[in-house]
């Protein structure tokens, strides 16, 4: 691990300003992803800004009947919150499907959204990777890519986003709140927060340099049946081959978001009009532009079958 300097943030705007003016600065909270990347010298921050002392650890109701989740709320606390379990069960289910209990005790809401891909070539510093070293190439294209994206990828990157929580947030139409280095606040719809790789896969979110996540807000409860199915190679502590987060109403309408298929949580609102017709019709639109490899084309029927199981449970 390379040497770095360290400070504890006292105010959100001060933390954002410090990150903006210091080349190579990073925020740290739970550190469950960042510290691993630092040990491997994938991330080499020159300066760490500890935001744990900021008052972002509460879950509070919003005036319109939704919930505001502080950026520092731990995954365990969020999954266990009675309001989340009752009104946003897809979120609680997704969180409990992710990582281990020990990691959930440390991992934060903001950190979960910002975690980086688990593509093995990203983690192997001896291999070219455009996310890690822009312009070097993508080793997963033509390499071992069973886990990689089948939709939304590009010639520069076919990595997937690893978060379970983010899939549920996308289904719920959450909003990410931030503070900028000048002290100004911003609200970013979750649909616009994560970016597709295009020609710049190293730019993974809509955040500007120094911009700090302060909270995630959820709209008023939607009702309906909330489900999260995760298909993985082993029963626990594994990232999704594919996952399906769904909210299904009694009349058959609803929302569907996928994980494990793209570099961001994958939701196509137009596909949801097909929900009353069944999983095959929905999947056809969700994955209409899919470009799988010979090693991960199994994900296409796997999405359809998993969604069929979700809909069957939702409809009893």
mmCIF file with all atom_site columns, N, CA, C and O in Angstrom, residues 32 75-76 79 90-107 112 115 118 162-166 168 228-232 234-240 243:
data_model
loop_
_atom_site.group_PDB
_atom_site.id
_atom_site.type_symbol
_atom_site.label_atom_id
_atom_site.label_alt_id
_atom_site.label_comp_id
_atom_site.label_asym_id
_atom_site.label_entity_id
_atom_site.label_seq_id
_atom_site.pdbx_PDB_ins_code
_atom_site.Cartn_x
_atom_site.Cartn_y
_atom_site.Cartn_z
_atom_site.occupancy
_atom_site.B_iso_or_equiv
_atom_site.pdbx_formal_charge
_atom_site.auth_seq_id
_atom_site.auth_comp_id
_atom_site.auth_asym_id
_atom_site.auth_atom_id
_atom_site.pdbx_PDB_model_num
ATOM 1   N N  . UNK A 1 32  ? -14.951 -0.837  2.983   1.00 0.00 ? 32  UNK A N  1
ATOM 2   C CA . UNK A 1 32  ? -14.982 -2.276  2.669   1.00 0.00 ? 32  UNK A CA 1
ATOM 3   C C  . UNK A 1 32  ? -14.523 -2.582  1.244   1.00 0.00 ? 32  UNK A C  1
ATOM 4   O O  . UNK A 1 32  ? -14.101 -3.705  0.967   1.00 0.00 ? 32  UNK A O  1
ATOM 5   N N  . UNK A 1 75  ? -25.377 -0.810  6.045   1.00 0.00 ? 75  UNK A N  1
ATOM 6   C CA . UNK A 1 75  ? -26.283 -1.710  5.336   1.00 0.00 ? 75  UNK A CA 1
ATOM 7   C C  . UNK A 1 75  ? -27.114 -2.567  6.282   1.00 0.00 ? 75  UNK A C  1
ATOM 8   O O  . UNK A 1 75  ? -28.291 -2.821  6.025   1.00 0.00 ? 75  UNK A O  1
ATOM 9   N N  . UNK A 1 76  ? -26.525 -3.023  7.371   1.00 0.00 ? 76  UNK A N  1
ATOM 10  C CA . UNK A 1 76  ? -27.260 -3.829  8.346   1.00 0.00 ? 76  UNK A CA 1
ATOM 11  C C  . UNK A 1 76  ? -28.419 -3.039  8.929   1.00 0.00 ? 76  UNK A C  1
ATOM 12  O O  . UNK A 1 76  ? -29.552 -3.544  9.040   1.00 0.00 ? 76  UNK A O  1
ATOM 13  N N  . UNK A 1 79  ? -31.228 -2.468  6.262   1.00 0.00 ? 79  UNK A N  1
ATOM 14  C CA . UNK A 1 79  ? -32.019 -3.665  5.990   1.00 0.00 ? 79  UNK A CA 1
ATOM 15  C C  . UNK A 1 79  ? -32.961 -4.000  7.137   1.00 0.00 ? 79  UNK A C  1
ATOM 16  O O  . UNK A 1 79  ? -34.047 -4.551  6.913   1.00 0.00 ? 79  UNK A O  1
ATOM 17  N N  . UNK A 1 90  ? -38.183 -4.629  -1.154  1.00 0.00 ? 90  UNK A N  1
ATOM 18  C CA . UNK A 1 90  ? -37.208 -5.023  -2.173  1.00 0.00 ? 90  UNK A CA 1
ATOM 19  C C  . UNK A 1 90  ? -35.814 -4.545  -1.789  1.00 0.00 ? 90  UNK A C  1
ATOM 20  O O  . UNK A 1 90  ? -34.811 -5.230  -2.062  1.00 0.00 ? 90  UNK A O  1
ATOM 21  N N  . UNK A 1 91  ? -35.726 -3.411  -1.117  1.00 0.00 ? 91  UNK A N  1
ATOM 22  C CA . UNK A 1 91  ? -34.434 -2.880  -0.682  1.00 0.00 ? 91  UNK A CA 1
ATOM 23  C C  . UNK A 1 91  ? -33.858 -3.730  0.449   1.00 0.00 ? 91  UNK A C  1
ATOM 24  O O  . UNK A 1 91  ? -32.675 -4.075  0.440   1.00 0.00 ? 91  UNK A O  1
ATOM 25  N N  . UNK A 1 92  ? -34.687 -4.063  1.425   1.00 0.00 ? 92  UNK A N  1
ATOM 26  C CA . UNK A 1 92  ? -34.213 -4.897  2.525   1.00 0.00 ? 92  UNK A CA 1
ATOM 27  C C  . UNK A 1 92  ? -33.758 -6.262  2.024   1.00 0.00 ? 92  UNK A C  1
ATOM 28  O O  . UNK A 1 92  ? -32.692 -6.765  2.408   1.00 0.00 ? 92  UNK A O  1
ATOM 29  N N  . UNK A 1 93  ? -34.520 -6.847  1.124   1.00 0.00 ? 93  UNK A N  1
ATOM 30  C CA . UNK A 1 93  ? -34.158 -8.159  0.579   1.00 0.00 ? 93  UNK A CA 1
ATOM 31  C C  . UNK A 1 93  ? -32.847 -8.099  -0.202  1.00 0.00 ? 93  UNK A C  1
ATOM 32  O O  . UNK A 1 93  ? -32.007 -8.998  -0.114  1.00 0.00 ? 93  UNK A O  1
ATOM 33  N N  . UNK A 1 94  ? -32.679 -7.033  -0.982  1.00 0.00 ? 94  UNK A N  1
ATOM 34  C CA . UNK A 1 94  ? -31.451 -6.900  -1.773  1.00 0.00 ? 94  UNK A CA 1
ATOM 35  C C  . UNK A 1 94  ? -30.230 -6.749  -0.872  1.00 0.00 ? 94  UNK A C  1
ATOM 36  O O  . UNK A 1 94  ? -29.180 -7.357  -1.117  1.00 0.00 ? 94  UNK A O  1
ATOM 37  N N  . UNK A 1 95  ? -30.356 -5.947  0.164   1.00 0.00 ? 95  UNK A N  1
ATOM 38  C CA . UNK A 1 95  ? -29.236 -5.751  1.086   1.00 0.00 ? 95  UNK A CA 1
ATOM 39  C C  . UNK A 1 95  ? -28.842 -7.060  1.769   1.00 0.00 ? 95  UNK A C  1
ATOM 40  O O  . UNK A 1 95  ? -27.656 -7.368  1.910   1.00 0.00 ? 95  UNK A O  1
ATOM 41  N N  . UNK A 1 96  ? -29.829 -7.830  2.194   1.00 0.00 ? 96  UNK A N  1
ATOM 42  C CA . UNK A 1 96  ? -29.533 -9.081  2.891   1.00 0.00 ? 96  UNK A CA 1
ATOM 43  C C  . UNK A 1 96  ? -28.960 -10.138 1.950   1.00 0.00 ? 96  UNK A C  1
ATOM 44  O O  . UNK A 1 96  ? -28.339 -11.098 2.405   1.00 0.00 ? 96  UNK A O  1
ATOM 45  N N  . UNK A 1 97  ? -29.149 -9.946  0.645   1.00 0.00 ? 97  UNK A N  1
ATOM 46  C CA . UNK A 1 97  ? -28.563 -10.877 -0.334  1.00 0.00 ? 97  UNK A CA 1
ATOM 47  C C  . UNK A 1 97  ? -27.106 -10.555 -0.624  1.00 0.00 ? 97  UNK A C  1
ATOM 48  O O  . UNK A 1 97  ? -26.423 -11.344 -1.284  1.00 0.00 ? 97  UNK A O  1
ATOM 49  N N  . UNK A 1 98  ? -26.632 -9.407  -0.160  1.00 0.00 ? 98  UNK A N  1
ATOM 50  C CA . UNK A 1 98  ? -25.293 -8.958  -0.491  1.00 0.00 ? 98  UNK A CA 1
ATOM 51  C C  . UNK A 1 98  ? -24.290 -9.200  0.610   1.00 0.00 ? 98  UNK A C  1
ATOM 52  O O  . UNK A 1 98  ? -24.598 -9.083  1.793   1.00 0.00 ? 98  UNK A O  1
ATOM 53  N N  . UNK A 1 99  ? -23.076 -9.565  0.241   1.00 0.00 ? 99  UNK A N  1
ATOM 54  C CA . UNK A 1 99  ? -21.914 -9.645  1.143   1.00 0.00 ? 99  UNK A CA 1
ATOM 55  C C  . UNK A 1 99  ? -22.177 -10.578 2.323   1.00 0.00 ? 99  UNK A C  1
ATOM 56  O O  . UNK A 1 99  ? -22.959 -11.510 2.252   1.00 0.00 ? 99  UNK A O  1
ATOM 57  N N  . UNK A 1 100 ? -21.496 -10.311 3.427   1.00 0.00 ? 100 UNK A N  1
ATOM 58  C CA . UNK A 1 100 ? -21.650 -11.087 4.661   1.00 0.00 ? 100 UNK A CA 1
ATOM 59  C C  . UNK A 1 100 ? -22.145 -10.160 5.757   1.00 0.00 ? 100 UNK A C  1
ATOM 60  O O  . UNK A 1 100 ? -22.117 -8.936  5.618   1.00 0.00 ? 100 UNK A O  1
ATOM 61  N N  . UNK A 1 101 ? -22.571 -10.734 6.872   1.00 0.00 ? 101 UNK A N  1
ATOM 62  C CA . UNK A 1 101 ? -23.040 -9.913  7.979   1.00 0.00 ? 101 UNK A CA 1
ATOM 63  C C  . UNK A 1 101 ? -21.982 -8.946  8.471   1.00 0.00 ? 101 UNK A C  1
ATOM 64  O O  . UNK A 1 101 ? -22.280 -7.788  8.779   1.00 0.00 ? 101 UNK A O  1
ATOM 65  N N  . UNK A 1 102 ? -20.734 -9.404  8.531   1.00 0.00 ? 102 UNK A N  1
ATOM 66  C CA . UNK A 1 102 ? -19.652 -8.535  9.005   1.00 0.00 ? 102 UNK A CA 1
ATOM 67  C C  . UNK A 1 102 ? -19.452 -7.338  8.073   1.00 0.00 ? 102 UNK A C  1
ATOM 68  O O  . UNK A 1 102 ? -19.264 -6.209  8.532   1.00 0.00 ? 102 UNK A O  1
ATOM 69  N N  . UNK A 1 103 ? -19.492 -7.580  6.755   1.00 0.00 ? 103 UNK A N  1
ATOM 70  C CA . UNK A 1 103 ? -19.328 -6.485  5.809   1.00 0.00 ? 103 UNK A CA 1
ATOM 71  C C  . UNK A 1 103 ? -20.522 -5.535  5.847   1.00 0.00 ? 103 UNK A C  1
ATOM 72  O O  . UNK A 1 103 ? -20.365 -4.317  5.762   1.00 0.00 ? 103 UNK A O  1
ATOM 73  N N  . UNK A 1 104 ? -21.724 -6.083  5.986   1.00 0.00 ? 104 UNK A N  1
ATOM 74  C CA . UNK A 1 104 ? -22.909 -5.219  6.054   1.00 0.00 ? 104 UNK A CA 1
ATOM 75  C C  . UNK A 1 104 ? -22.874 -4.323  7.285   1.00 0.00 ? 104 UNK A C  1
ATOM 76  O O  . UNK A 1 104 ? -23.433 -3.226  7.279   1.00 0.00 ? 104 UNK A O  1
ATOM 77  N N  . UNK A 1 105 ? -22.222 -4.786  8.338   1.00 0.00 ? 105 UNK A N  1
ATOM 78  C CA . UNK A 1 105 ? -22.107 -3.958  9.549   1.00 0.00 ? 105 UNK A CA 1
ATOM 79  C C  . UNK A 1 105 ? -21.231 -2.727  9.325   1.00 0.00 ? 105 UNK A C  1
ATOM 80  O O  . UNK A 1 105 ? -21.352 -1.737  10.049  1.00 0.00 ? 105 UNK A O  1
ATOM 81  N N  . UNK A 1 106 ? -20.334 -2.791  8.356   1.00 0.00 ? 106 UNK A N  1
ATOM 82  C CA . UNK A 1 106 ? -19.415 -1.673  8.081   1.00 0.00 ? 106 UNK A CA 1
ATOM 83  C C  . UNK A 1 106 ? -19.812 -0.872  6.844   1.00 0.00 ? 106 UNK A C  1
ATOM 84  O O  . UNK A 1 106 ? -19.620 0.344   6.801   1.00 0.00 ? 106 UNK A O  1
ATOM 85  N N  . UNK A 1 107 ? -20.335 -1.545  5.833   1.00 0.00 ? 107 UNK A N  1
ATOM 86  C CA . UNK A 1 107 ? -20.604 -0.900  4.546   1.00 0.00 ? 107 UNK A CA 1
ATOM 87  C C  . UNK A 1 107 ? -21.700 0.154   4.675   1.00 0.00 ? 107 UNK A C  1
ATOM 88  O O  . UNK A 1 107 ? -22.688 -0.036  5.388   1.00 0.00 ? 107 UNK A O  1
ATOM 89  N N  . UNK A 1 112 ? -21.913 1.641   -0.896  1.00 0.00 ? 112 UNK A N  1
ATOM 90  C CA . UNK A 1 112 ? -22.510 0.557   -1.669  1.00 0.00 ? 112 UNK A CA 1
ATOM 91  C C  . UNK A 1 112 ? -22.779 1.007   -3.104  1.00 0.00 ? 112 UNK A C  1
ATOM 92  O O  . UNK A 1 112 ? -22.496 0.290   -4.060  1.00 0.00 ? 112 UNK A O  1
ATOM 93  N N  . UNK A 1 115 ? -19.279 1.258   -5.013  1.00 0.00 ? 115 UNK A N  1
ATOM 94  C CA . UNK A 1 115 ? -18.323 0.157   -5.113  1.00 0.00 ? 115 UNK A CA 1
ATOM 95  C C  . UNK A 1 115 ? -18.001 -0.135  -6.565  1.00 0.00 ? 115 UNK A C  1
ATOM 96  O O  . UNK A 1 115 ? -18.813 0.064   -7.465  1.00 0.00 ? 115 UNK A O  1
ATOM 97  N N  . UNK A 1 118 ? -16.181 -6.098  -9.824  1.00 0.00 ? 118 UNK A N  1
ATOM 98  C CA . UNK A 1 118 ? -15.369 -7.240  -9.389  1.00 0.00 ? 118 UNK A CA 1
ATOM 99  C C  . UNK A 1 118 ? -14.814 -8.020  -10.581 1.00 0.00 ? 118 UNK A C  1
ATOM 100 O O  . UNK A 1 118 ? -14.431 -9.181  -10.444 1.00 0.00 ? 118 UNK A O  1
ATOM 101 N N  . UNK A 1 162 ? -21.449 -4.381  -9.283  1.00 0.00 ? 162 UNK A N  1
ATOM 102 C CA . UNK A 1 162 ? -21.663 -5.473  -8.337  1.00 0.00 ? 162 UNK A CA 1
ATOM 103 C C  . UNK A 1 162 ? -22.770 -5.265  -7.300  1.00 0.00 ? 162 UNK A C  1
ATOM 104 O O  . UNK A 1 162 ? -23.116 -6.196  -6.583  1.00 0.00 ? 162 UNK A O  1
ATOM 105 N N  . UNK A 1 163 ? -23.331 -4.060  -7.174  1.00 0.00 ? 163 UNK A N  1
ATOM 106 C CA . UNK A 1 163 ? -24.217 -3.765  -6.057  1.00 0.00 ? 163 UNK A CA 1
ATOM 107 C C  . UNK A 1 163 ? -25.582 -4.422  -6.181  1.00 0.00 ? 163 UNK A C  1
ATOM 108 O O  . UNK A 1 163 ? -26.246 -4.322  -7.206  1.00 0.00 ? 163 UNK A O  1
ATOM 109 N N  . UNK A 1 164 ? -26.035 -5.073  -5.110  1.00 0.00 ? 164 UNK A N  1
ATOM 110 C CA . UNK A 1 164 ? -27.420 -5.531  -5.006  1.00 0.00 ? 164 UNK A CA 1
ATOM 111 C C  . UNK A 1 164 ? -28.320 -4.365  -4.603  1.00 0.00 ? 164 UNK A C  1
ATOM 112 O O  . UNK A 1 164 ? -29.416 -4.201  -5.147  1.00 0.00 ? 164 UNK A O  1
ATOM 113 N N  . UNK A 1 165 ? -27.877 -3.576  -3.649  1.00 0.00 ? 165 UNK A N  1
ATOM 114 C CA . UNK A 1 165 ? -28.675 -2.455  -3.161  1.00 0.00 ? 165 UNK A CA 1
ATOM 115 C C  . UNK A 1 165 ? -29.057 -1.505  -4.280  1.00 0.00 ? 165 UNK A C  1
ATOM 116 O O  . UNK A 1 165 ? -30.187 -1.007  -4.343  1.00 0.00 ? 165 UNK A O  1
ATOM 117 N N  . UNK A 1 166 ? -28.125 -1.239  -5.192  1.00 0.00 ? 166 UNK A N  1
ATOM 118 C CA . UNK A 1 166 ? -28.382 -0.290  -6.269  1.00 0.00 ? 166 UNK A CA 1
ATOM 119 C C  . UNK A 1 166 ? -29.497 -0.766  -7.195  1.00 0.00 ? 166 UNK A C  1
ATOM 120 O O  . UNK A 1 166 ? -30.235 0.048   -7.758  1.00 0.00 ? 166 UNK A O  1
ATOM 121 N N  . UNK A 1 168 ? -32.171 -2.466  -6.261  1.00 0.00 ? 168 UNK A N  1
ATOM 122 C CA . UNK A 1 168 ? -33.416 -2.121  -5.577  1.00 0.00 ? 168 UNK A CA 1
ATOM 123 C C  . UNK A 1 168 ? -33.671 -0.624  -5.623  1.00 0.00 ? 168 UNK A C  1
ATOM 124 O O  . UNK A 1 168 ? -34.816 -0.180  -5.824  1.00 0.00 ? 168 UNK A O  1
ATOM 125 N N  . UNK A 1 228 ? -36.796 -9.857  -4.431  1.00 0.00 ? 228 UNK A N  1
ATOM 126 C CA . UNK A 1 228 ? -35.434 -9.764  -4.970  1.00 0.00 ? 228 UNK A CA 1
ATOM 127 C C  . UNK A 1 228 ? -34.869 -11.168 -5.052  1.00 0.00 ? 228 UNK A C  1
ATOM 128 O O  . UNK A 1 228 ? -34.691 -11.846 -4.034  1.00 0.00 ? 228 UNK A O  1
ATOM 129 N N  . UNK A 1 229 ? -34.613 -11.618 -6.270  1.00 0.00 ? 229 UNK A N  1
ATOM 130 C CA . UNK A 1 229 ? -34.026 -12.930 -6.508  1.00 0.00 ? 229 UNK A CA 1
ATOM 131 C C  . UNK A 1 229 ? -32.606 -12.729 -7.022  1.00 0.00 ? 229 UNK A C  1
ATOM 132 O O  . UNK A 1 229 ? -32.373 -11.938 -7.936  1.00 0.00 ? 229 UNK A O  1
ATOM 133 N N  . UNK A 1 230 ? -31.670 -13.478 -6.450  1.00 0.00 ? 230 UNK A N  1
ATOM 134 C CA . UNK A 1 230 ? -30.266 -13.379 -6.832  1.00 0.00 ? 230 UNK A CA 1
ATOM 135 C C  . UNK A 1 230 ? -29.746 -14.771 -7.175  1.00 0.00 ? 230 UNK A C  1
ATOM 136 O O  . UNK A 1 230 ? -29.807 -15.685 -6.350  1.00 0.00 ? 230 UNK A O  1
ATOM 137 N N  . UNK A 1 231 ? -29.247 -14.924 -8.395  1.00 0.00 ? 231 UNK A N  1
ATOM 138 C CA . UNK A 1 231 ? -28.671 -16.198 -8.836  1.00 0.00 ? 231 UNK A CA 1
ATOM 139 C C  . UNK A 1 231 ? -27.161 -16.056 -8.832  1.00 0.00 ? 231 UNK A C  1
ATOM 140 O O  . UNK A 1 231 ? -26.607 -15.142 -9.448  1.00 0.00 ? 231 UNK A O  1
ATOM 141 N N  . UNK A 1 232 ? -26.483 -16.954 -8.130  1.00 0.00 ? 232 UNK A N  1
ATOM 142 C CA . UNK A 1 232 ? -25.025 -16.860 -7.970  1.00 0.00 ? 232 UNK A CA 1
ATOM 143 C C  . UNK A 1 232 ? -24.418 -18.250 -7.955  1.00 0.00 ? 232 UNK A C  1
ATOM 144 O O  . UNK A 1 232 ? -25.125 -19.252 -7.850  1.00 0.00 ? 232 UNK A O  1
ATOM 145 N N  . UNK A 1 234 ? -22.521 -19.661 -5.706  1.00 0.00 ? 234 UNK A N  1
ATOM 146 C CA . UNK A 1 234 ? -22.595 -20.348 -4.421  1.00 0.00 ? 234 UNK A CA 1
ATOM 147 C C  . UNK A 1 234 ? -23.656 -19.663 -3.576  1.00 0.00 ? 234 UNK A C  1
ATOM 148 O O  . UNK A 1 234 ? -24.099 -18.558 -3.871  1.00 0.00 ? 234 UNK A O  1
ATOM 149 N N  . UNK A 1 235 ? -24.056 -20.292 -2.496  1.00 0.00 ? 235 UNK A N  1
ATOM 150 C CA . UNK A 1 235 ? -25.260 -19.871 -1.780  1.00 0.00 ? 235 UNK A CA 1
ATOM 151 C C  . UNK A 1 235 ? -25.121 -18.543 -1.055  1.00 0.00 ? 235 UNK A C  1
ATOM 152 O O  . UNK A 1 235 ? -26.115 -17.873 -0.796  1.00 0.00 ? 235 UNK A O  1
ATOM 153 N N  . UNK A 1 236 ? -23.904 -18.137 -0.702  1.00 0.00 ? 236 UNK A N  1
ATOM 154 C CA . UNK A 1 236 ? -23.756 -16.884 0.032   1.00 0.00 ? 236 UNK A CA 1
ATOM 155 C C  . UNK A 1 236 ? -22.411 -16.250 -0.280  1.00 0.00 ? 236 UNK A C  1
ATOM 156 O O  . UNK A 1 236 ? -21.496 -16.890 -0.807  1.00 0.00 ? 236 UNK A O  1
ATOM 157 N N  . UNK A 1 237 ? -22.321 -14.969 0.062   1.00 0.00 ? 237 UNK A N  1
ATOM 158 C CA . UNK A 1 237 ? -21.092 -14.202 -0.117  1.00 0.00 ? 237 UNK A CA 1
ATOM 159 C C  . UNK A 1 237 ? -20.538 -14.347 -1.524  1.00 0.00 ? 237 UNK A C  1
ATOM 160 O O  . UNK A 1 237 ? -19.367 -14.665 -1.737  1.00 0.00 ? 237 UNK A O  1
ATOM 161 N N  . UNK A 1 238 ? -21.406 -14.118 -2.499  1.00 0.00 ? 238 UNK A N  1
ATOM 162 C CA . UNK A 1 238 ? -21.000 -14.169 -3.903  1.00 0.00 ? 238 UNK A CA 1
ATOM 163 C C  . UNK A 1 238 ? -21.775 -13.102 -4.664  1.00 0.00 ? 238 UNK A C  1
ATOM 164 O O  . UNK A 1 238 ? -22.910 -12.784 -4.323  1.00 0.00 ? 238 UNK A O  1
ATOM 165 N N  . UNK A 1 239 ? -21.142 -12.562 -5.698  1.00 0.00 ? 239 UNK A N  1
ATOM 166 C CA . UNK A 1 239 ? -21.804 -11.553 -6.519  1.00 0.00 ? 239 UNK A CA 1
ATOM 167 C C  . UNK A 1 239 ? -22.729 -12.226 -7.514  1.00 0.00 ? 239 UNK A C  1
ATOM 168 O O  . UNK A 1 239 ? -22.557 -13.400 -7.863  1.00 0.00 ? 239 UNK A O  1
ATOM 169 N N  . UNK A 1 240 ? -23.713 -11.484 -7.985  1.00 0.00 ? 240 UNK A N  1
ATOM 170 C CA . UNK A 1 240 ? -24.766 -12.055 -8.814  1.00 0.00 ? 240 UNK A CA 1
ATOM 171 C C  . UNK A 1 240 ? -24.274 -12.416 -10.212 1.00 0.00 ? 240 UNK A C  1
ATOM 172 O O  . UNK A 1 240 ? -23.568 -11.635 -10.848 1.00 0.00 ? 240 UNK A O  1
ATOM 173 N N  . UNK A 1 243 ? -29.472 -10.851 -11.166 1.00 0.00 ? 243 UNK A N  1
ATOM 174 C CA . UNK A 1 243 ? -30.449 -10.660 -10.098 1.00 0.00 ? 243 UNK A CA 1
ATOM 175 C C  . UNK A 1 243 ? -31.649 -9.918  -10.658 1.00 0.00 ? 243 UNK A C  1
ATOM 176 O O  . UNK A 1 243 ? -31.550 -9.207  -11.664 1.00 0.00 ? 243 UNK A O  1
#
